[in-house]
Amino acid sequence: MTSKNTVQTRTRLLLALWDLGGTQEEVKKGQLTKRIVSKSQKVADYQSVFEELQKQGAITISKKGYSLLSGKGLEVLDEGLRSGDFKFEGTIVGTWAANALVKWISQIDVAVVSADVPVKGKGAIASYDEFKSVALNVYDKLNYEYNFNNLVPIYRIRRGIGDRVSRTEFNDWLLETQADDILQLQGGSVEDSAPDKIEDSVATELDGLRCYATRLKS
């Protein structure tokens, strides 16, 4: 596979994984390969690309499926889409790809976070006021697009912001939004009780685990 073809294949794979919700939950192998493997290809043709992306830290692979890492994975996807080597081949572009690109463009201000950039580097959130603005933008976007009915999972807000803020700062500043009556953090558990989603929620000694946020004011 040439370098040019590798860029196209890698980018299509990451775009499909992102569109299928790979940054939020694991995508089943069959679900992903159904999108990216054409009739003239075999899943084995993509093995080296999967291994390369896993080695880069862009995706994780389990026995059942794939996950797109919100930092490095989105960075590699963004670089691929901007690359001069990327284009759709043939005369017909799959509907999923066109729709995914439209969604990517509409969310690019929130979606792209670099895992390699230190928290205090480019794109890092430097203050509580900046965090509050970014967190509310992510909250509103998630609430609108996924119809959460004003009860947005905290783990999704954390992953939407990504590595622009450290885990400790996220926890402290999110709790500060509650103290300022901007967000109300609520208990319960995530939809499937997944350990990683619970870990990405917020826990306090006094209130215990808080998994959801409700917006109280702008």
PDB file of N, CA and C in Angstrom, residues 88-155:
ATOM      1  N   PHE A  88     -11.788  11.110  -1.876  1.00  0.00           N
ATOM      2  CA  PHE A  88     -12.617   9.935  -2.087  1.00  0.00           C
ATOM      3  C   PHE A  88     -12.425   9.461  -3.515  1.00  0.00           C
ATOM      4  N   GLU A  89     -12.201   8.159  -3.675  1.00  0.00           N
ATOM      5  CA  GLU A  89     -11.967   7.603  -4.994  1.00  0.00           C
ATOM      6  C   GLU A  89     -13.280   7.170  -5.628  1.00  0.00           C
ATOM      7  N   GLY A  90     -13.280   7.069  -6.962  1.00  0.00           N
ATOM      8  CA  GLY A  90     -14.476   6.639  -7.669  1.00  0.00           C
ATOM      9  C   GLY A  90     -15.387   7.816  -7.975  1.00  0.00           C
ATOM     10  N   THR A  91     -16.550   7.504  -8.552  1.00  0.00           N
ATOM     11  CA  THR A  91     -17.493   8.555  -8.948  1.00  0.00           C
ATOM     12  C   THR A  91     -18.615   8.747  -7.944  1.00  0.00           C
ATOM     13  N   ILE A  92     -18.782   7.807  -7.018  1.00  0.00           N
ATOM     14  CA  ILE A  92     -19.860   7.885  -6.042  1.00  0.00           C
ATOM     15  C   ILE A  92     -19.289   7.834  -4.633  1.00  0.00           C
ATOM     16  N   VAL A  93     -19.664   8.801  -3.821  1.00  0.00           N
ATOM     17  CA  VAL A  93     -19.225   8.836  -2.425  1.00  0.00           C
ATOM     18  C   VAL A  93     -20.352   8.300  -1.554  1.00  0.00           C
ATOM     19  N   GLY A  94     -20.020   7.385  -0.647  1.00  0.00           N
ATOM     20  CA  GLY A  94     -21.037   6.817   0.222  1.00  0.00           C
ATOM     21  C   GLY A  94     -21.762   7.888   1.027  1.00  0.00           C
ATOM     22  N   THR A  95     -23.054   7.692   1.218  1.00  0.00           N
ATOM     23  CA  THR A  95     -23.846   8.661   1.979  1.00  0.00           C
ATOM     24  C   THR A  95     -23.289   8.847   3.379  1.00  0.00           C
ATOM     25  N   TRP A  96     -22.839   7.772   4.010  1.00  0.00           N
ATOM     26  CA  TRP A  96     -22.319   7.872   5.367  1.00  0.00           C
ATOM     27  C   TRP A  96     -21.116   8.810   5.426  1.00  0.00           C
ATOM     28  N   ALA A  97     -20.253   8.714   4.387  1.00  0.00           N
ATOM     29  CA  ALA A  97     -19.044   9.545   4.374  1.00  0.00           C
ATOM     30  C   ALA A  97     -19.389  11.020   4.206  1.00  0.00           C
ATOM     31  N   ALA A  98     -20.305  11.316   3.312  1.00  0.00           N
ATOM     32  CA  ALA A  98     -20.713  12.700   3.097  1.00  0.00           C
ATOM     33  C   ALA A  98     -21.347  13.278   4.357  1.00  0.00           C
ATOM     34  N   ASN A  99     -22.245  12.527   4.966  1.00  0.00           N
ATOM     35  CA  ASN A  99     -22.906  12.992   6.191  1.00  0.00           C
ATOM     36  C   ASN A  99     -21.914  13.138   7.335  1.00  0.00           C
ATOM     37  N   ALA A 100     -20.948  12.216   7.401  1.00  0.00           N
ATOM     38  CA  ALA A 100     -19.944  12.284   8.461  1.00  0.00           C
ATOM     39  C   ALA A 100     -19.089  13.537   8.321  1.00  0.00           C
ATOM     40  N   LEU A 101     -18.740  13.892   7.083  1.00  0.00           N
ATOM     41  CA  LEU A 101     -17.945  15.096   6.859  1.00  0.00           C
ATOM     42  C   LEU A 101     -18.722  16.355   7.241  1.00  0.00           C
ATOM     43  N   VAL A 102     -20.011  16.375   6.923  1.00  0.00           N
ATOM     44  CA  VAL A 102     -20.846  17.522   7.303  1.00  0.00           C
ATOM     45  C   VAL A 102     -20.889  17.641   8.824  1.00  0.00           C
ATOM     46  N   LYS A 103     -21.050  16.502   9.502  1.00  0.00           N
ATOM     47  CA  LYS A 103     -21.093  16.519  10.965  1.00  0.00           C
ATOM     48  C   LYS A 103     -19.755  16.952  11.535  1.00  0.00           C
ATOM     49  N   TRP A 104     -18.662  16.486  10.923  1.00  0.00           N
ATOM     50  CA  TRP A 104     -17.324  16.853  11.397  1.00  0.00           C
ATOM     51  C   TRP A 104     -17.111  18.359  11.297  1.00  0.00           C
ATOM     52  N   ILE A 105     -17.492  18.932  10.176  1.00  0.00           N
ATOM     53  CA  ILE A 105     -17.326  20.371   9.968  1.00  0.00           C
ATOM     54  C   ILE A 105     -18.129  21.161  10.999  1.00  0.00           C
ATOM     55  N   SER A 106     -19.346  20.686  11.317  1.00  0.00           N
ATOM     56  CA  SER A 106     -20.201  21.409  12.259  1.00  0.00           C
ATOM     57  C   SER A 106     -19.691  21.312  13.683  1.00  0.00           C
ATOM     58  N   GLN A 107     -18.888  20.273  13.976  1.00  0.00           N
ATOM     59  CA  GLN A 107     -18.429  20.060  15.346  1.00  0.00           C
ATOM     60  C   GLN A 107     -16.938  20.299  15.524  1.00  0.00           C
ATOM     61  N   ILE A 108     -16.258  20.748  14.501  1.00  0.00           N
ATOM     62  CA  ILE A 108     -14.799  20.799  14.537  1.00  0.00           C
ATOM     63  C   ILE A 108     -14.275  21.696  15.650  1.00  0.00           C
ATOM     64  N   ASP A 109     -15.059  22.702  16.061  1.00  0.00           N
ATOM     65  CA  ASP A 109     -14.599  23.586  17.130  1.00  0.00           C
ATOM     66  C   ASP A 109     -14.524  22.886  18.458  1.00  0.00           C
ATOM     67  N   VAL A 110     -15.302  21.798  18.617  1.00  0.00           N
ATOM     68  CA  VAL A 110     -15.315  21.053  19.873  1.00  0.00           C
ATOM     69  C   VAL A 110     -14.537  19.754  19.756  1.00  0.00           C
ATOM     70  N   ALA A 111     -14.573  19.139  18.570  1.00  0.00           N
ATOM     71  CA  ALA A 111     -14.098  17.767  18.435  1.00  0.00           C
ATOM     72  C   ALA A 111     -12.580  17.615  18.498  1.00  0.00           C
ATOM     73  N   VAL A 112     -11.832  18.533  17.891  1.00  0.00           N
ATOM     74  CA  VAL A 112     -10.408  18.312  17.706  1.00  0.00           C
ATOM     75  C   VAL A 112      -9.609  18.729  18.933  1.00  0.00           C
ATOM     76  N   VAL A 113      -8.935  17.763  19.523  1.00  0.00           N
ATOM     77  CA  VAL A 113      -8.076  18.021  20.672  1.00  0.00           C
ATOM     78  C   VAL A 113      -6.800  17.226  20.461  1.00  0.00           C
ATOM     79  N   SER A 114      -5.645  17.831  20.672  1.00  0.00           N
ATOM     80  CA  SER A 114      -4.383  17.138  20.481  1.00  0.00           C
ATOM     81  C   SER A 114      -3.911  16.475  21.756  1.00  0.00           C
ATOM     82  N   ALA A 115      -3.713  15.155  21.702  1.00  0.00           N
ATOM     83  CA  ALA A 115      -3.251  14.432  22.883  1.00  0.00           C
ATOM     84  C   ALA A 115      -1.774  14.687  23.145  1.00  0.00           C
ATOM     85  N   ASP A 116      -1.030  15.118  22.111  1.00  0.00           N
ATOM     86  CA  ASP A 116       0.400  15.313  22.272  1.00  0.00           C
ATOM     87  C   ASP A 116       0.747  16.690  22.839  1.00  0.00           C
ATOM     88  N   VAL A 117      -0.199  17.618  22.791  1.00  0.00           N
ATOM     89  CA  VAL A 117       0.068  18.960  23.286  1.00  0.00           C
ATOM     90  C   VAL A 117      -0.106  18.986  24.793  1.00  0.00           C
ATOM     91  N   PRO A 118       0.897  19.434  25.552  1.00  0.00           N
ATOM     92  CA  PRO A 118       0.762  19.507  27.000  1.00  0.00           C
ATOM     93  C   PRO A 118      -0.410  20.394  27.382  1.00  0.00           C
ATOM     94  N   VAL A 119      -0.939  20.174  28.576  1.00  0.00           N
ATOM     95  CA  VAL A 119      -2.108  20.921  29.016  1.00  0.00           C
ATOM     96  C   VAL A 119      -1.856  22.416  29.007  1.00  0.00           C
ATOM     97  N   LYS A 120      -0.614  22.839  29.218  1.00  0.00           N
ATOM     98  CA  LYS A 120      -0.313  24.268  29.247  1.00  0.00           C
ATOM     99  C   LYS A 120       0.147  24.780  27.883  1.00  0.00           C
ATOM    100  N   GLY A 121       0.019  23.952  26.849  1.00  0.00           N
ATOM    101  CA  GLY A 121       0.430  24.364  25.525  1.00  0.00           C
ATOM    102  C   GLY A 121      -0.724  24.916  24.717  1.00  0.00           C
ATOM    103  N   LYS A 122      -0.595  24.888  23.402  1.00  0.00           N
ATOM    104  CA  LYS A 122      -1.606  25.428  22.509  1.00  0.00           C
ATOM    105  C   LYS A 122      -2.941  24.726  22.713  1.00  0.00           C
ATOM    106  N   GLY A 123      -3.990  25.503  22.850  1.00  0.00           N
ATOM    107  CA  GLY A 123      -5.318  24.928  23.001  1.00  0.00           C
ATOM    108  C   GLY A 123      -5.690  24.606  24.425  1.00  0.00           C
ATOM    109  N   ALA A 124      -4.745  24.737  25.352  1.00  0.00           N
ATOM    110  CA  ALA A 124      -5.040  24.414  26.741  1.00  0.00           C
ATOM    111  C   ALA A 124      -5.961  25.461  27.353  1.00  0.00           C
ATOM    112  N   ILE A 125      -6.798  25.024  28.269  1.00  0.00           N
ATOM    113  CA  ILE A 125      -7.694  25.926  28.990  1.00  0.00           C
ATOM    114  C   ILE A 125      -6.949  26.448  30.208  1.00  0.00           C
ATOM    115  N   ALA A 126      -6.801  27.759  30.284  1.00  0.00           N
ATOM    116  CA  ALA A 126      -5.913  28.348  31.284  1.00  0.00           C
ATOM    117  C   ALA A 126      -6.621  28.908  32.505  1.00  0.00           C
ATOM    118  N   SER A 127      -7.950  29.026  32.455  1.00  0.00           N
ATOM    119  CA  SER A 127      -8.649  29.642  33.580  1.00  0.00           C
ATOM    120  C   SER A 127     -10.037  29.043  33.763  1.00  0.00           C
ATOM    121  N   TYR A 128     -10.614  29.287  34.923  1.00  0.00           N
ATOM    122  CA  TYR A 128     -11.965  28.805  35.211  1.00  0.00           C
ATOM    123  C   TYR A 128     -12.978  29.428  34.257  1.00  0.00           C
ATOM    124  N   ASP A 129     -12.856  30.717  33.983  1.00  0.00           N
ATOM    125  CA  ASP A 129     -13.805  31.387  33.088  1.00  0.00           C
ATOM    126  C   ASP A 129     -13.782  30.779  31.691  1.00  0.00           C
ATOM    127  N   GLU A 130     -12.568  30.451  31.212  1.00  0.00           N
ATOM    128  CA  GLU A 130     -12.459  29.815  29.895  1.00  0.00           C
ATOM    129  C   GLU A 130     -13.056  28.413  29.938  1.00  0.00           C
ATOM    130  N   PHE A 131     -12.772  27.681  31.016  1.00  0.00           N
ATOM    131  CA  PHE A 131     -13.341  26.341  31.167  1.00  0.00           C
ATOM    132  C   PHE A 131     -14.863  26.396  31.169  1.00  0.00           C
ATOM    133  N   LYS A 132     -15.406  27.344  31.904  1.00  0.00           N
ATOM    134  CA  LYS A 132     -16.858  27.482  32.001  1.00  0.00           C
ATOM    135  C   LYS A 132     -17.475  27.685  30.620  1.00  0.00           C
ATOM    136  N   SER A 133     -16.859  28.547  29.813  1.00  0.00           N
ATOM    137  CA  SER A 133     -17.363  28.821  28.469  1.00  0.00           C
ATOM    138  C   SER A 133     -17.301  27.578  27.582  1.00  0.00           C
ATOM    139  N   VAL A 134     -16.154  26.888  27.614  1.00  0.00           N
ATOM    140  CA  VAL A 134     -15.986  25.688  26.792  1.00  0.00           C
ATOM    141  C   VAL A 134     -16.929  24.580  27.255  1.00  0.00           C
ATOM    142  N   ALA A 135     -17.020  24.379  28.560  1.00  0.00           N
ATOM    143  CA  ALA A 135     -17.868  23.317  29.107  1.00  0.00           C
ATOM    144  C   ALA A 135     -19.329  23.537  28.749  1.00  0.00           C
ATOM    145  N   LEU A 136     -19.789  24.775  28.806  1.00  0.00           N
ATOM    146  CA  LEU A 136     -21.184  25.058  28.475  1.00  0.00           C
ATOM    147  C   LEU A 136     -21.446  24.877  26.985  1.00  0.00           C
ATOM    148  N   ASN A 137     -20.462  25.213  26.147  1.00  0.00           N
ATOM    149  CA  ASN A 137     -20.607  24.978  24.710  1.00  0.00           C
ATOM    150  C   ASN A 137     -20.711  23.486  24.414  1.00  0.00           C
ATOM    151  N   VAL A 138     -19.856  22.702  25.064  1.00  0.00           N
ATOM    152  CA  VAL A 138     -19.894  21.252  24.876  1.00  0.00           C
ATOM    153  C   VAL A 138     -21.222  20.698  25.399  1.00  0.00           C
ATOM    154  N   TYR A 139     -21.633  21.169  26.561  1.00  0.00           N
ATOM    155  CA  TYR A 139     -22.909  20.738  27.149  1.00  0.00           C
ATOM    156  C   TYR A 139     -24.067  21.006  26.187  1.00  0.00           C
ATOM    157  N   ASP A 140     -24.148  22.235  25.662  1.00  0.00           N
ATOM    158  CA  ASP A 140     -25.254  22.605  24.780  1.00  0.00           C
ATOM    159  C   ASP A 140     -25.256  21.771  23.504  1.00  0.00           C
ATOM    160  N   LYS A 141     -24.055  21.542  22.951  1.00  0.00           N
ATOM    161  CA  LYS A 141     -23.956  20.767  21.708  1.00  0.00           C
ATOM    162  C   LYS A 141     -24.393  19.318  21.937  1.00  0.00           C
ATOM    163  N   LEU A 142     -23.915  18.720  23.018  1.00  0.00           N
ATOM    164  CA  LEU A 142     -24.305  17.345  23.328  1.00  0.00           C
ATOM    165  C   LEU A 142     -25.804  17.256  23.623  1.00  0.00           C
ATOM    166  N   ASN A 143     -26.310  18.190  24.385  1.00  0.00           N
ATOM    167  CA  ASN A 143     -27.716  18.181  24.770  1.00  0.00           C
ATOM    168  C   ASN A 143     -28.621  18.284  23.546  1.00  0.00           C
ATOM    169  N   TYR A 144     -28.211  19.127  22.580  1.00  0.00           N
ATOM    170  CA  TYR A 144     -29.005  19.320  21.370  1.00  0.00           C
ATOM    171  C   TYR A 144     -28.914  18.110  20.435  1.00  0.00           C
ATOM    172  N   GLU A 145     -27.702  17.634  20.206  1.00  0.00           N
ATOM    173  CA  GLU A 145     -27.502  16.599  19.196  1.00  0.00           C
ATOM    174  C   GLU A 145     -27.932  15.208  19.654  1.00  0.00           C
ATOM    175  N   TYR A 146     -27.878  14.953  20.962  1.00  0.00           N
ATOM    176  CA  TYR A 146     -28.220  13.621  21.457  1.00  0.00           C
ATOM    177  C   TYR A 146     -29.527  13.606  22.255  1.00  0.00           C
ATOM    178  N   ASN A 147     -30.239  14.737  22.274  1.00  0.00           N
ATOM    179  CA  ASN A 147     -31.541  14.814  22.947  1.00  0.00           C
ATOM    180  C   ASN A 147     -31.488  14.292  24.381  1.00  0.00           C
ATOM    181  N   PHE A 148     -30.546  14.815  25.147  1.00  0.00           N
ATOM    182  CA  PHE A 148     -30.386  14.376  26.533  1.00  0.00           C
ATOM    183  C   PHE A 148     -31.425  14.967  27.490  1.00  0.00           C
ATOM    184  N   ASN A 149     -32.261  15.874  26.960  1.00  0.00           N
ATOM    185  CA  ASN A 149     -33.309  16.472  27.774  1.00  0.00           C
ATOM    186  C   ASN A 149     -32.737  17.146  29.027  1.00  0.00           C
ATOM    187  N   ASN A 150     -31.651  17.912  28.807  1.00  0.00           N
ATOM    188  CA  ASN A 150     -31.020  18.699  29.876  1.00  0.00           C
ATOM    189  C   ASN A 150     -30.416  17.848  30.989  1.00  0.00           C
ATOM    190  N   LEU A 151     -30.075  16.607  30.670  1.00  0.00           N
ATOM    191  CA  LEU A 151     -29.404  15.744  31.637  1.00  0.00           C
ATOM    192  C   LEU A 151     -28.221  15.090  30.915  1.00  0.00           C
ATOM    193  N   VAL A 152     -27.129  15.842  30.798  1.00  0.00           N
ATOM    194  CA  VAL A 152     -25.990  15.419  29.979  1.00  0.00           C
ATOM    195  C   VAL A 152     -24.987  14.630  30.819  1.00  0.00           C
ATOM    196  N   PRO A 153     -24.568  13.462  30.359  1.00  0.00           N
ATOM    197  CA  PRO A 153     -23.570  12.675  31.102  1.00  0.00           C
ATOM    198  C   PRO A 153     -22.258  13.455  31.256  1.00  0.00           C
ATOM    199  N   ILE A 154     -21.733  13.472  32.465  1.00  0.00           N
ATOM    200  CA  ILE A 154     -20.493  14.202  32.728  1.00  0.00           C
ATOM    201  C   ILE A 154     -19.322  13.602  31.957  1.00  0.00           C
ATOM    202  N   TYR A 155     -19.305  12.285  31.788  1.00  0.00           N
ATOM    203  CA  TYR A 155     -18.180  11.674  31.077  1.00  0.00           C
ATOM    204  C   TYR A 155     -18.116  12.166  29.631  1.00  0.00           C
TER     205      TYR A 155
END
